[in-house]
XYZ file of C-alpha atoms in Angstrom:
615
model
C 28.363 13.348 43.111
C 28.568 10.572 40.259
C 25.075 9.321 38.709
C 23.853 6.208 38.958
C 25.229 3.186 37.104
C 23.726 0.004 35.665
C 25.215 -1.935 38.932
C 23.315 0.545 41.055
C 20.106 -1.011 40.849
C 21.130 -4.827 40.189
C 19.704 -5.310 43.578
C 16.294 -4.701 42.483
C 16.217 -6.538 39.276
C 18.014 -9.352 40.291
C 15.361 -11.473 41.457
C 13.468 -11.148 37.936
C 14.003 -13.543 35.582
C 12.210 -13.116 32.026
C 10.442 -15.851 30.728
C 12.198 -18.312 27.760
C 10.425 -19.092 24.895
C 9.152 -22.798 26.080
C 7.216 -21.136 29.019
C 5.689 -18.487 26.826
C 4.722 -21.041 23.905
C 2.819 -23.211 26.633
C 1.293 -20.636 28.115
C -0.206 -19.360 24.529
C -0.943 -22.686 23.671
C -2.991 -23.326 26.621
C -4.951 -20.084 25.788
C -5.230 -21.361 22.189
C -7.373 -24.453 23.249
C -6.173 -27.131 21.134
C -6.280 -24.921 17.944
C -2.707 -25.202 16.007
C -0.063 -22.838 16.675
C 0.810 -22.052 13.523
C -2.426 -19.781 13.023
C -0.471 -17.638 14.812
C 2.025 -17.195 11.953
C 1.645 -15.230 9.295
C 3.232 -15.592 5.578
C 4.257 -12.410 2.888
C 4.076 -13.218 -0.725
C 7.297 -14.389 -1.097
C 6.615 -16.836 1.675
C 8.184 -15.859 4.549
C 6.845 -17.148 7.914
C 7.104 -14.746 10.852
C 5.017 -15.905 14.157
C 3.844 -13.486 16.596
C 7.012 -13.443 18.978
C 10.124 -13.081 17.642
C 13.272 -13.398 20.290
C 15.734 -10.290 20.154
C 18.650 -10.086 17.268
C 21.385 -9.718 20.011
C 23.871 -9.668 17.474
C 22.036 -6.490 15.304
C 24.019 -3.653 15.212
C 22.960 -0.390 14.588
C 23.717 1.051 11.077
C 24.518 4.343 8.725
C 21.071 4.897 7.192
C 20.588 8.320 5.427
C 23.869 10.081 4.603
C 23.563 12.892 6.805
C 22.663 11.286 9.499
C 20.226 14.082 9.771
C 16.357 14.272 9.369
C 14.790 12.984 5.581
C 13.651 15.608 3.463
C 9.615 16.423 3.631
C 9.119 15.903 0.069
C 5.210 17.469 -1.262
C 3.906 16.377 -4.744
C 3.738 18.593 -7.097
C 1.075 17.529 -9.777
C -1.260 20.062 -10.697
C -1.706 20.382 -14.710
C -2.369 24.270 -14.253
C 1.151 25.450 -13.835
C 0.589 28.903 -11.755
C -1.715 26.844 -9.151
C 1.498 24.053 -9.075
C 3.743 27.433 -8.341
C 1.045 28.172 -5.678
C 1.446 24.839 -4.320
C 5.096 24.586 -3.926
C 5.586 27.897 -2.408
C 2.899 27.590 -0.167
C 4.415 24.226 0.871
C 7.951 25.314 1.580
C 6.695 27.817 3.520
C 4.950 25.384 5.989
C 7.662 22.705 6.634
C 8.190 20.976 3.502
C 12.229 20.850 2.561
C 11.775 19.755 -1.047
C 9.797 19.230 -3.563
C 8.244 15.780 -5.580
C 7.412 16.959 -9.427
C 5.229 14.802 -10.875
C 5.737 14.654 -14.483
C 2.459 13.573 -16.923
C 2.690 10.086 -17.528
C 5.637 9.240 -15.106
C 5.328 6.342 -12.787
C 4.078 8.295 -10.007
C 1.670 10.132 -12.081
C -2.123 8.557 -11.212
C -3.870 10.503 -13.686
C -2.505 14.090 -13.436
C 0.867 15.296 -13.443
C 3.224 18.587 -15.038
C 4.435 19.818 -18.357
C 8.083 19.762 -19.283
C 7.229 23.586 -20.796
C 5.541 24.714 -18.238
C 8.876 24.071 -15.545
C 9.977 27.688 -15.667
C 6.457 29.008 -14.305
C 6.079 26.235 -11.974
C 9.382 26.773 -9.848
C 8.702 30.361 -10.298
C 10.501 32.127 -6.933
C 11.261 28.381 -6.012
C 15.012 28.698 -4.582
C 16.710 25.668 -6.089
C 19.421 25.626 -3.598
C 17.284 25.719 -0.569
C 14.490 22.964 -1.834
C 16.133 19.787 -2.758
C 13.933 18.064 -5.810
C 12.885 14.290 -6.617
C 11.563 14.211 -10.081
C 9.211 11.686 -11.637
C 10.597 12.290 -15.077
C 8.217 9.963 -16.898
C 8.983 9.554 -21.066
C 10.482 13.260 -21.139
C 12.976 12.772 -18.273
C 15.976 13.974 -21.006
C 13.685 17.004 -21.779
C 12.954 17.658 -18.115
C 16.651 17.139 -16.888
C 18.037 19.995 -19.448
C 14.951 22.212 -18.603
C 16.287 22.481 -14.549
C 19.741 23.395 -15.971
C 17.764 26.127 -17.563
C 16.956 26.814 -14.396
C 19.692 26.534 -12.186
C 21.809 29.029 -14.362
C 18.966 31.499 -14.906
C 19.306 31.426 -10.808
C 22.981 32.241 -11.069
C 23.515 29.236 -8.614
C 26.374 26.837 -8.744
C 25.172 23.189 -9.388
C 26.636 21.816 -6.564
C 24.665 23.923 -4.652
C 21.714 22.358 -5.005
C 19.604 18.676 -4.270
C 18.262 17.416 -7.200
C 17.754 13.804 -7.813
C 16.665 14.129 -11.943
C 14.874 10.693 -11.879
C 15.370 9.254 -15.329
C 14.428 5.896 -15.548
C 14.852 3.984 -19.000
C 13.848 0.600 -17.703
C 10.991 2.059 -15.975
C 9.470 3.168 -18.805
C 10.257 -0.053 -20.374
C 8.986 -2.063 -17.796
C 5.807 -0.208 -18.096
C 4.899 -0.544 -21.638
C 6.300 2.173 -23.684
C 8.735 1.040 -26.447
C 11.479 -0.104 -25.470
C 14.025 2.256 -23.865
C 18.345 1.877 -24.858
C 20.224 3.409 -21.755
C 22.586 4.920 -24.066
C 21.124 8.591 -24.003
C 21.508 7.575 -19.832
C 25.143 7.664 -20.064
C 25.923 10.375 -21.998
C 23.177 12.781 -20.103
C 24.968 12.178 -16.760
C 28.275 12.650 -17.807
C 27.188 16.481 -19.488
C 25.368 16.327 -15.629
C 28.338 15.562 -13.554
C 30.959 17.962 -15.816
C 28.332 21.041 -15.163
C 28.618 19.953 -11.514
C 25.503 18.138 -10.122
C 25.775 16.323 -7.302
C 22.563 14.751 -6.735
C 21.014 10.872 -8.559
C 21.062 11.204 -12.254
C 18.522 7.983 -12.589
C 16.552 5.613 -10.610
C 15.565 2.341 -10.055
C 12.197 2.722 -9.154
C 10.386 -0.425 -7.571
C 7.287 1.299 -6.814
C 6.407 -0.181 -10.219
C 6.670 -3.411 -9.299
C 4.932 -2.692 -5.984
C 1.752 -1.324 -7.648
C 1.951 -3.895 -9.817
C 0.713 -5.830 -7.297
C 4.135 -7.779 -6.891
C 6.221 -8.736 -3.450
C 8.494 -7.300 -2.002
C 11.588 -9.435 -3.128
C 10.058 -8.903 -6.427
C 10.318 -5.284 -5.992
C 13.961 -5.253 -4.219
C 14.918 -7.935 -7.577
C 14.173 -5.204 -9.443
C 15.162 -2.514 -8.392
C 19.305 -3.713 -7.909
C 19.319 -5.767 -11.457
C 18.287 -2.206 -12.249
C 20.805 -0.347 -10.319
C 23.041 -3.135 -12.196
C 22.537 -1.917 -15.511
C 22.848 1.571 -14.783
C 25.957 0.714 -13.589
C 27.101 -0.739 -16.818
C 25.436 1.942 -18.891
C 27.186 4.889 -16.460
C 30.380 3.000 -17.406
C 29.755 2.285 -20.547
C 29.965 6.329 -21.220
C 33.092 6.820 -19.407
C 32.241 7.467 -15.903
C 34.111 5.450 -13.294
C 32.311 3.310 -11.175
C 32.660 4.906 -7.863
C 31.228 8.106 -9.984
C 28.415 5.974 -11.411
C 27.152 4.768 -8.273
C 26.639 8.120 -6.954
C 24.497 8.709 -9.445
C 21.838 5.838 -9.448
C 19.168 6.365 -6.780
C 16.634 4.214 -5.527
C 12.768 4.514 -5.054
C 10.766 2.306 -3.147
C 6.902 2.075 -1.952
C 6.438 2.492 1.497
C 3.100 0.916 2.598
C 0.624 -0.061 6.175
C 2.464 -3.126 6.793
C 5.201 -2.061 9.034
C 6.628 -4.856 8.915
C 7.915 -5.669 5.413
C 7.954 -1.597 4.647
C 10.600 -1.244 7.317
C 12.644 -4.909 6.876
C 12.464 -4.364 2.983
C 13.984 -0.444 3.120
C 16.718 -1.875 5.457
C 17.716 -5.063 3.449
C 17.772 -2.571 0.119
C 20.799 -1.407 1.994
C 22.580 -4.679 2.274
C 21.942 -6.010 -0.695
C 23.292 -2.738 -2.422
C 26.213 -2.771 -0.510
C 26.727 -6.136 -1.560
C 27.037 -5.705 -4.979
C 29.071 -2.551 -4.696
C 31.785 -4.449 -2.934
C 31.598 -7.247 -5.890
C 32.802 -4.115 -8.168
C 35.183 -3.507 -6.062
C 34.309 -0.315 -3.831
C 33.057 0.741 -0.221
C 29.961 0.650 0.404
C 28.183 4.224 0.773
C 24.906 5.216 1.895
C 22.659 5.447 -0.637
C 19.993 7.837 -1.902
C 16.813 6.451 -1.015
C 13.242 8.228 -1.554
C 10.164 6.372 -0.615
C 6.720 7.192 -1.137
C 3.543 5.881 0.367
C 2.104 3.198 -1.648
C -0.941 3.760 -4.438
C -2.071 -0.243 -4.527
C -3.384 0.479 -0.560
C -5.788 3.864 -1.595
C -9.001 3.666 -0.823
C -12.234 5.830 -2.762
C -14.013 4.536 -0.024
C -13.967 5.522 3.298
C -10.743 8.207 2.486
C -9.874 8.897 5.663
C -8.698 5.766 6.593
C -5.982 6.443 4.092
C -4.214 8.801 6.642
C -3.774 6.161 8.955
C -2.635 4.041 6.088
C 0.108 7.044 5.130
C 0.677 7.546 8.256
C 1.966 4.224 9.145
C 3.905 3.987 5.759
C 5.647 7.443 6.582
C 6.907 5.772 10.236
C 8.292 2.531 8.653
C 9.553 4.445 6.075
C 11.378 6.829 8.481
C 12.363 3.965 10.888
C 13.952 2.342 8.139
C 16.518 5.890 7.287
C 14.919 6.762 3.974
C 16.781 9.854 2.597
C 13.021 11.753 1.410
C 9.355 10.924 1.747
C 6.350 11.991 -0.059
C 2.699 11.054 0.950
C -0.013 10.274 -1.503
C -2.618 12.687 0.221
C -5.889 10.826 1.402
C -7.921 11.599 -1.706
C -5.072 10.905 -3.964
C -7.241 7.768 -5.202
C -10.437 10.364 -5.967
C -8.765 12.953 -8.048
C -6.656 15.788 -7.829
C -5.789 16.179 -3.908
C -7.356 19.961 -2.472
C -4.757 21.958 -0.092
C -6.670 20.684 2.758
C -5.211 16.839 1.568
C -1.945 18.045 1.022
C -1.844 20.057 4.182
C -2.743 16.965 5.916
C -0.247 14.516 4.012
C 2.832 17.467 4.737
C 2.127 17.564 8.446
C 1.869 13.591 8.559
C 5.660 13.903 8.086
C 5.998 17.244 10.454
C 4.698 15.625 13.480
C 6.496 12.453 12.995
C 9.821 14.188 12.403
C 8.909 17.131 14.843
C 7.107 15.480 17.601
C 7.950 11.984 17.749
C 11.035 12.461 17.272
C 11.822 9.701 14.387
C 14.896 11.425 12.785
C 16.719 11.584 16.012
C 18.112 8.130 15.883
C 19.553 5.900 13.957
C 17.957 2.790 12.831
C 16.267 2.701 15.559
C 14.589 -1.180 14.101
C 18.388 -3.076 14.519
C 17.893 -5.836 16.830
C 14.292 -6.151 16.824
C 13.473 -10.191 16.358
C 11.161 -9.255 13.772
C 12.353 -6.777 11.406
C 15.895 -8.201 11.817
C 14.435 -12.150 10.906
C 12.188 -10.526 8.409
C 14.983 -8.630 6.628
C 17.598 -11.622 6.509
C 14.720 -13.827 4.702
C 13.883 -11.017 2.616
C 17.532 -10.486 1.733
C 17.762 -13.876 0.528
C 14.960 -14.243 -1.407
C 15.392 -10.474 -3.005
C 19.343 -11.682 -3.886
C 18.612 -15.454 -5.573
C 15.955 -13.711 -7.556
C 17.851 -11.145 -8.804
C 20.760 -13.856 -9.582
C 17.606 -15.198 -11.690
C 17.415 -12.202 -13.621
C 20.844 -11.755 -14.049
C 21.563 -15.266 -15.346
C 18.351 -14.535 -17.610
C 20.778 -11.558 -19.513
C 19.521 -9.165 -17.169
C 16.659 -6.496 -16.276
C 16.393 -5.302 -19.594
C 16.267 -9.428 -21.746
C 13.844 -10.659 -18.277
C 11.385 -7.874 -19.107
C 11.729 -8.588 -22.654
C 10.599 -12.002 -21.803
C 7.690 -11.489 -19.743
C 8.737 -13.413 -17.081
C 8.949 -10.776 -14.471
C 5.782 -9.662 -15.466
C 4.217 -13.077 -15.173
C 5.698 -14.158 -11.993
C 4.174 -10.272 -10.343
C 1.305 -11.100 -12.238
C 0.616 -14.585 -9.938
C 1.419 -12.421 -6.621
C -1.050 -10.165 -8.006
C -3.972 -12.425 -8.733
C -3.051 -14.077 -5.045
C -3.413 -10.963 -3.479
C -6.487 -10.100 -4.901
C -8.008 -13.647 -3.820
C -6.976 -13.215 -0.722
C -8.854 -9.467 -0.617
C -11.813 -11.412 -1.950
C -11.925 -13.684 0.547
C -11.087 -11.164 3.421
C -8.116 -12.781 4.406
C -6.220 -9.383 4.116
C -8.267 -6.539 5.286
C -8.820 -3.238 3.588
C -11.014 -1.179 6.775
C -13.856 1.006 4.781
C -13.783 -1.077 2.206
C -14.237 -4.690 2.518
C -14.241 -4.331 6.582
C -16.335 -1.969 8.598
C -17.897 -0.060 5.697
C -19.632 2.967 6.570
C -22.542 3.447 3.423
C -23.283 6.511 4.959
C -19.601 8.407 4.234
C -19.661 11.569 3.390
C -17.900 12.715 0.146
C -14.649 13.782 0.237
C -13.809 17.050 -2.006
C -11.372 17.063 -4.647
C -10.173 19.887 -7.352
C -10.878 17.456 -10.260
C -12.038 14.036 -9.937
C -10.082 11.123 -11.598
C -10.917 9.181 -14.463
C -12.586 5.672 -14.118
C -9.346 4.217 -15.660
C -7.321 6.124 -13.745
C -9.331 5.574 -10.722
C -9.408 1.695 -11.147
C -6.795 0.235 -13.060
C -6.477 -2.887 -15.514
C -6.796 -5.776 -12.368
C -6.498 -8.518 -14.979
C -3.887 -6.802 -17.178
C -0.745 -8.959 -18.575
C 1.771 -5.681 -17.943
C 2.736 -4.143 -15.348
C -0.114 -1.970 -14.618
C -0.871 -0.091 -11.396
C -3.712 -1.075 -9.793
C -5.393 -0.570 -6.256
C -6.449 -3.353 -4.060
C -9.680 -2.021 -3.143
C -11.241 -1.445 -6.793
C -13.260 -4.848 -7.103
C -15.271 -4.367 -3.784
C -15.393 -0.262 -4.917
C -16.967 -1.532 -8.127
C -19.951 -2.993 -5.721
C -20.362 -0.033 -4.245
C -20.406 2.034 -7.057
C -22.745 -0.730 -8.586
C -25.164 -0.113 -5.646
C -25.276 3.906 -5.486
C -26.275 3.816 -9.590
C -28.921 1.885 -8.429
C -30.023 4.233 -5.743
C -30.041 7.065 -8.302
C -31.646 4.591 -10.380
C -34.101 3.459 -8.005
C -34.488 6.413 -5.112
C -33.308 3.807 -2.339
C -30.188 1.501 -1.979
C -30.567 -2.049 -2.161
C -31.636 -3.817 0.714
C -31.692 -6.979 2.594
C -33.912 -7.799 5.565
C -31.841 -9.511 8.600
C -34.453 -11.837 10.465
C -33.183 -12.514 13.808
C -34.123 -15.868 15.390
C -34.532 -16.670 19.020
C -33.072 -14.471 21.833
C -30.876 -11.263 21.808
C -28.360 -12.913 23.067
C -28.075 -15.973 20.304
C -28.123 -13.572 17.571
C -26.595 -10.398 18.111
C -23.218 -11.328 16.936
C -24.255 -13.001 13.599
C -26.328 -9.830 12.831
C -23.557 -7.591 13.895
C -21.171 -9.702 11.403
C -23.914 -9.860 8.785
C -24.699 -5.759 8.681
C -20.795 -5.587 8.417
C -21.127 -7.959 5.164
C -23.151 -7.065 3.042
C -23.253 -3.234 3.677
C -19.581 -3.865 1.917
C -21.432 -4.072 -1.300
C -23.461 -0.979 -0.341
C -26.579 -3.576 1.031
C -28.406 -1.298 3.468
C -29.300 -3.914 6.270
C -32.769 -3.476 7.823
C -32.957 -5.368 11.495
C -35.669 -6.960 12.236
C -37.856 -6.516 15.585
C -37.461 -9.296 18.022
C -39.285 -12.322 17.117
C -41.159 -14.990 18.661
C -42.132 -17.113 15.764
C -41.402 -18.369 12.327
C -44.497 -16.173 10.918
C -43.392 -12.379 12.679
C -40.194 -13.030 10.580
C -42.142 -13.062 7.354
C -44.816 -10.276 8.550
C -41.512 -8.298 9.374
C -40.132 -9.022 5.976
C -42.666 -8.022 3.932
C -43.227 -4.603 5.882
C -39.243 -3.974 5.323
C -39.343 -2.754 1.971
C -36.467 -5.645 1.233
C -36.933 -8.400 -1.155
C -33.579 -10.527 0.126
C -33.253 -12.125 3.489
C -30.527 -12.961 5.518
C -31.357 -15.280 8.731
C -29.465 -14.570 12.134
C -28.613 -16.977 14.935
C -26.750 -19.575 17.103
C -26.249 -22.614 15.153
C -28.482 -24.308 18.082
C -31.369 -21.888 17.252
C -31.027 -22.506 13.674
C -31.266 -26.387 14.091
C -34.755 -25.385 15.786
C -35.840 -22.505 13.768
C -33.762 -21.826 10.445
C -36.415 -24.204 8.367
C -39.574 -23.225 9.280
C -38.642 -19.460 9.052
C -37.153 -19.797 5.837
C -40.421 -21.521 4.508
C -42.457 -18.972 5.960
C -40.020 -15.712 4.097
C -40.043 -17.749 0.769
C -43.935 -17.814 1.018
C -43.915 -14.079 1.985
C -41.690 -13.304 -1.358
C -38.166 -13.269 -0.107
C -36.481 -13.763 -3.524
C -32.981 -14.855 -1.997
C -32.809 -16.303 1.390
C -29.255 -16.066 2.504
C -28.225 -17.752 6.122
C -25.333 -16.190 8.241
C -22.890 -19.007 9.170
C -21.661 -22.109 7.980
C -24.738 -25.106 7.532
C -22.698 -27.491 8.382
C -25.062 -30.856 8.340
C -27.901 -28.637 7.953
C -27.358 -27.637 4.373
C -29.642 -29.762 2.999
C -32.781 -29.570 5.059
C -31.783 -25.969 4.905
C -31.735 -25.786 0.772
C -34.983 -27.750 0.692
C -36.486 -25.062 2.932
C -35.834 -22.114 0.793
C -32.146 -21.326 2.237
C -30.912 -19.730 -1.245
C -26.779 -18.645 -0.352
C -24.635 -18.810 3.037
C -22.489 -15.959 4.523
C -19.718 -17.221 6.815
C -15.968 -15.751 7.869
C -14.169 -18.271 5.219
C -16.341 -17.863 2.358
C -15.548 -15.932 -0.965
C -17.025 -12.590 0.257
C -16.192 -11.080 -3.144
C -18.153 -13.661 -5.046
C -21.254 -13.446 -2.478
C -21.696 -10.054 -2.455
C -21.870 -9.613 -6.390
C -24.655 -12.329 -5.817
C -25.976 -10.785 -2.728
C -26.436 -7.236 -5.080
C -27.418 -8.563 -7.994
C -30.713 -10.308 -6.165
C -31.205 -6.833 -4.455
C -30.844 -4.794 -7.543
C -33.410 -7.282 -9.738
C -35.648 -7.404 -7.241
C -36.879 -3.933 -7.704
């Protein structure tokens, strides 16, 4: 008996046809209500549109992704300064589904405050077998050092270099790119050709965007960089006698995976082209290549922690959609301090039950011929290769850094970003969205420094910094005041007119200003412009905020904001836009107003600084 073919149920689908675009677009139009279309469509940093339906890339074919074809290597970071709890680490690791290993050198890219020794190596792969656990380094300034330290290793081992997975990270123009003196790629050259003639197989260096991308820069900024990078260790690899189909073997690539699933999974996949790309302009096929991602420090969170797994977790699935090679996964407290084995157990089994469970390593590019990531990565592609011509035609990665004009052109995607994070227009949940003042701590084995912790947000280098920090700053501001004070600052929502007229205003307004760490203290219901100040002034709060329709505020706003100045209210805030009532409003007493579109950042550092003086 044969099974059942596609003709065998053509009866039943026959009479289905799908709807075309036209029909779909009038029907959403007709449930927008006259509002434009186009607030439907979102933009990235480098400007791409992309609306909310995207028609399928019949075209898209499926591609080679990792080399292997096989599952990506669970990759744990290593960081620990204490070199016998690192060993600890890594063993205990491997033994519970990790397949390699992500050493964290001090002061390497990847290194947010704590990191390894080159010296203490030896005692921190102790019993590590070094054919069995492939390794991604984060070499940092020492990478030279660290390289000739694991071929120490490998021969104490008695194993044959081939044997094992190393990818030796040394990055030059990384190191340039973030401030140290400059770094000559000549050492480069001559280190991987004493690499390849012992036998190593795996990367030599990297080009390591994640530098870019906690920079605060886009992602064709990031993809730029990271081939006019790949460029130059090209020429350097040559430069010391390797041929070029050698040389490319031995340049890998990092990249920051983060929660937009979108661009993380379109900007993995165009790497891909646009590598292949310039391969074939020297003359060669392309080859997969070595690809590690990590999930990305600008999106961790101090506040609110656990959010961050979600956050990892949807970095891991775009990053494993999109065939990277190896993953490592900040752990949720990453952003707090030195991560306890409860964070890393919880960042290694992210990966497990992706790979294991869902299955995400069973198929190849599984994203090819989506509308979206398929649109999204052709735009990207384009924008990633004329900006990388730029750099080229500027003399390069190494004369464009030189120049500052990479760093200035990241540095006005930064400061874009961050206004857009002020304003709310990009969400960060548990942090400048659905706060919760009432978290918990999260544990750490040693906390990180405030530096560390924060970042320089206005610095003219290429700095890492997290997108959170400025509203974390408020909150911070607010618990010195409670251990100041004995209570957080508060601020006393008076609710006008019926339940129904100003529940959602005082639901939106709790949400607010409890982002700056403002407990808000509801009021009882009330009848009349005098309970509202008798409510006040029993609330313990010396701010106000005023809650309502915009029809009960015409009727009541005035008279109740007369009534809380006379009562004390030092700040009267109103939440909503006054529209034509601003002025009768101002003359009333009505200090500040709290609507979706307005600067949140900006009013909640006034919002806290009335709380905090008025005590």
């Amino acid at each position: 008996m044969t099974g059942p073919t596609d003709t065998t149920f053509a009866p039943f689908s026959a009479p289905f046809v799908g709807p075309g675009e036209g029909e779909w677009r009038a029907l959403v139009e007709k449930v927008l209500k006259g509002k434009s279309f186009d607030k439907l469509v979102s933009h990235t940093a480098d400007g791409i549109a992309y609306g909310p339906l995207m028609p399928r890339a019949t075209q898209a074919a499926p591609r080679a992704l990792r080399a292997d074809h096989g599952p990506w290597r669970v990759m744990v970071r290593i960081e620990h300064p204490d070199a016998d709890i690192a060993n600890a680490q890594a063993l205990d690791a491997l033994l519970n589904g990790a397949t390699g290993l992500h050493l964290v050198m001090a002061g390497a890219a990847g290194a947010h405050g704590f990191g390894l020794s080159t010296g203490d190596l030896p005692r921190v792969l102790k019993d590590v077998d070094l054919a069995g656990a492939a390794l991604e380094i984060d070499a940092g300034a020492d990478g030279e050092a660290v390289a000739k330290a694991l071929v120490k290793l490998v021969a104490e081992q008695g194993l044959e270099p081939s044997l094992t997975r190393i990818s030796f990270g040394i990055d030059p123009i990384g190191l340039t790119a973030r401030g140290h003196a400059t770094s000559n790629t000549h050492s480069l050259g001559r280190l991987a050709s004493d690499l390849v003639a012992r036998g190593f197989r795996g990367t030599v260096c990297v080009a390591d965007g994640r530098i870019i991308h906690q920079a605060g820069g886009s992602e064709a900024q990031e993809l730029a960089y990271v081939l006019s990078t790949g460029i130059a260790y090209l020429h350097a690899l040559e430069a010391a006698g390797l041929d070029l189909e050698t040389a490319r073997r031995l340049i890998g690539f990092r990249l920051a995976a983060d929660a937009d699933e979108f661009l993380t999974i379109a900007k993995l996949r165009a790497l891909r082209n646009l590598w292949a790309q310039i391969v074939r302009a020297c003359g060669l096929e392309p080859q997969p290549l070595h690809l590690h991602a990590e999930t990305a420090w600008r999106m961790m969170t101090r506040r609110d922690p656990w959010v961050n797994v979600l956050r990892t977790t949807t970095a891991v699935f775009s990053a494993a959609v999109a065939g990277a090679d190896a993953i490592s996964v900040l752990p949720h407290t990453q952003a707090l301090g030195l991560p306890d084995q409860e964070a890393q157990r919880l960042a290694r089994n992210t990966q497990l039950v992706l790979m294991e469970e869902s299955n995400l390593a069973k198929v190849d590019d599984p994203a090819a011929g989506s509308g979206a990531f398929e649109e999204i990565g052709a735009a990207l592609t384009q924008k990633a290769w004329a900006l990388m011509q730029e750099i080229e035609g500027d003399g390069g990665i190494a004369a464009t850094l030189a120049s500052g004009r990479l760093r200035e052109a990241v540095a006005q995607v930064r400061a874009q970003r961050l206004k857009n994070i002020g304003r709310r227009r990009e969400q960060i949940t548990g942090t400048n969205e659905f706060p919760n003042i009432h978290e918990a701590s999260a544990h750490v084995l040693m906390p990180l420094s405030a530096d560390a912790a924060s970042g320089d947000l206005a610095a003219d280098t290429l700095a890492p910094i997290r997108l959170a920090v400025p509203f974390e700053r408020l909150r911070d501001a607010a618990e010195a005041f409670k251990t100041g004070h004995g209570q957080t600052p508060k601020i006393f929502l008076a609710t006008l007119g019926p339940v129904a007229a100003f529940t959602a205003r005082a639901t939106w307004a709790r949400n607010f200003f409890e982002v700056a760490g403002i407990e808000a203290i509801a009021s009882p219901l009330l009848t009349q412009a005098t309970d509202a100040a008798r409510a006040f002034a029993d609330s313990g709060a010396r701010i106000v905020c005023l809650c309502s329709s915009d029809t009960v505020y015409a009727e009541q706003a005035a008279a109740a904001a007369t009534a809380l100045k006379q009562a004390g209210a030092t700040e009267i805030w109103l939440a909503g836009h006054p529209g034509a009532l601003e002025d009768e409003l101002r003359a009333a007493g009505v200090t500040d107003f709290a609507y979706a579109e307005c600067d949140a950042l900006a009013a909640l550092t006034r919002a806290l600084a009335a709380a905090s003086r008025a005590k």
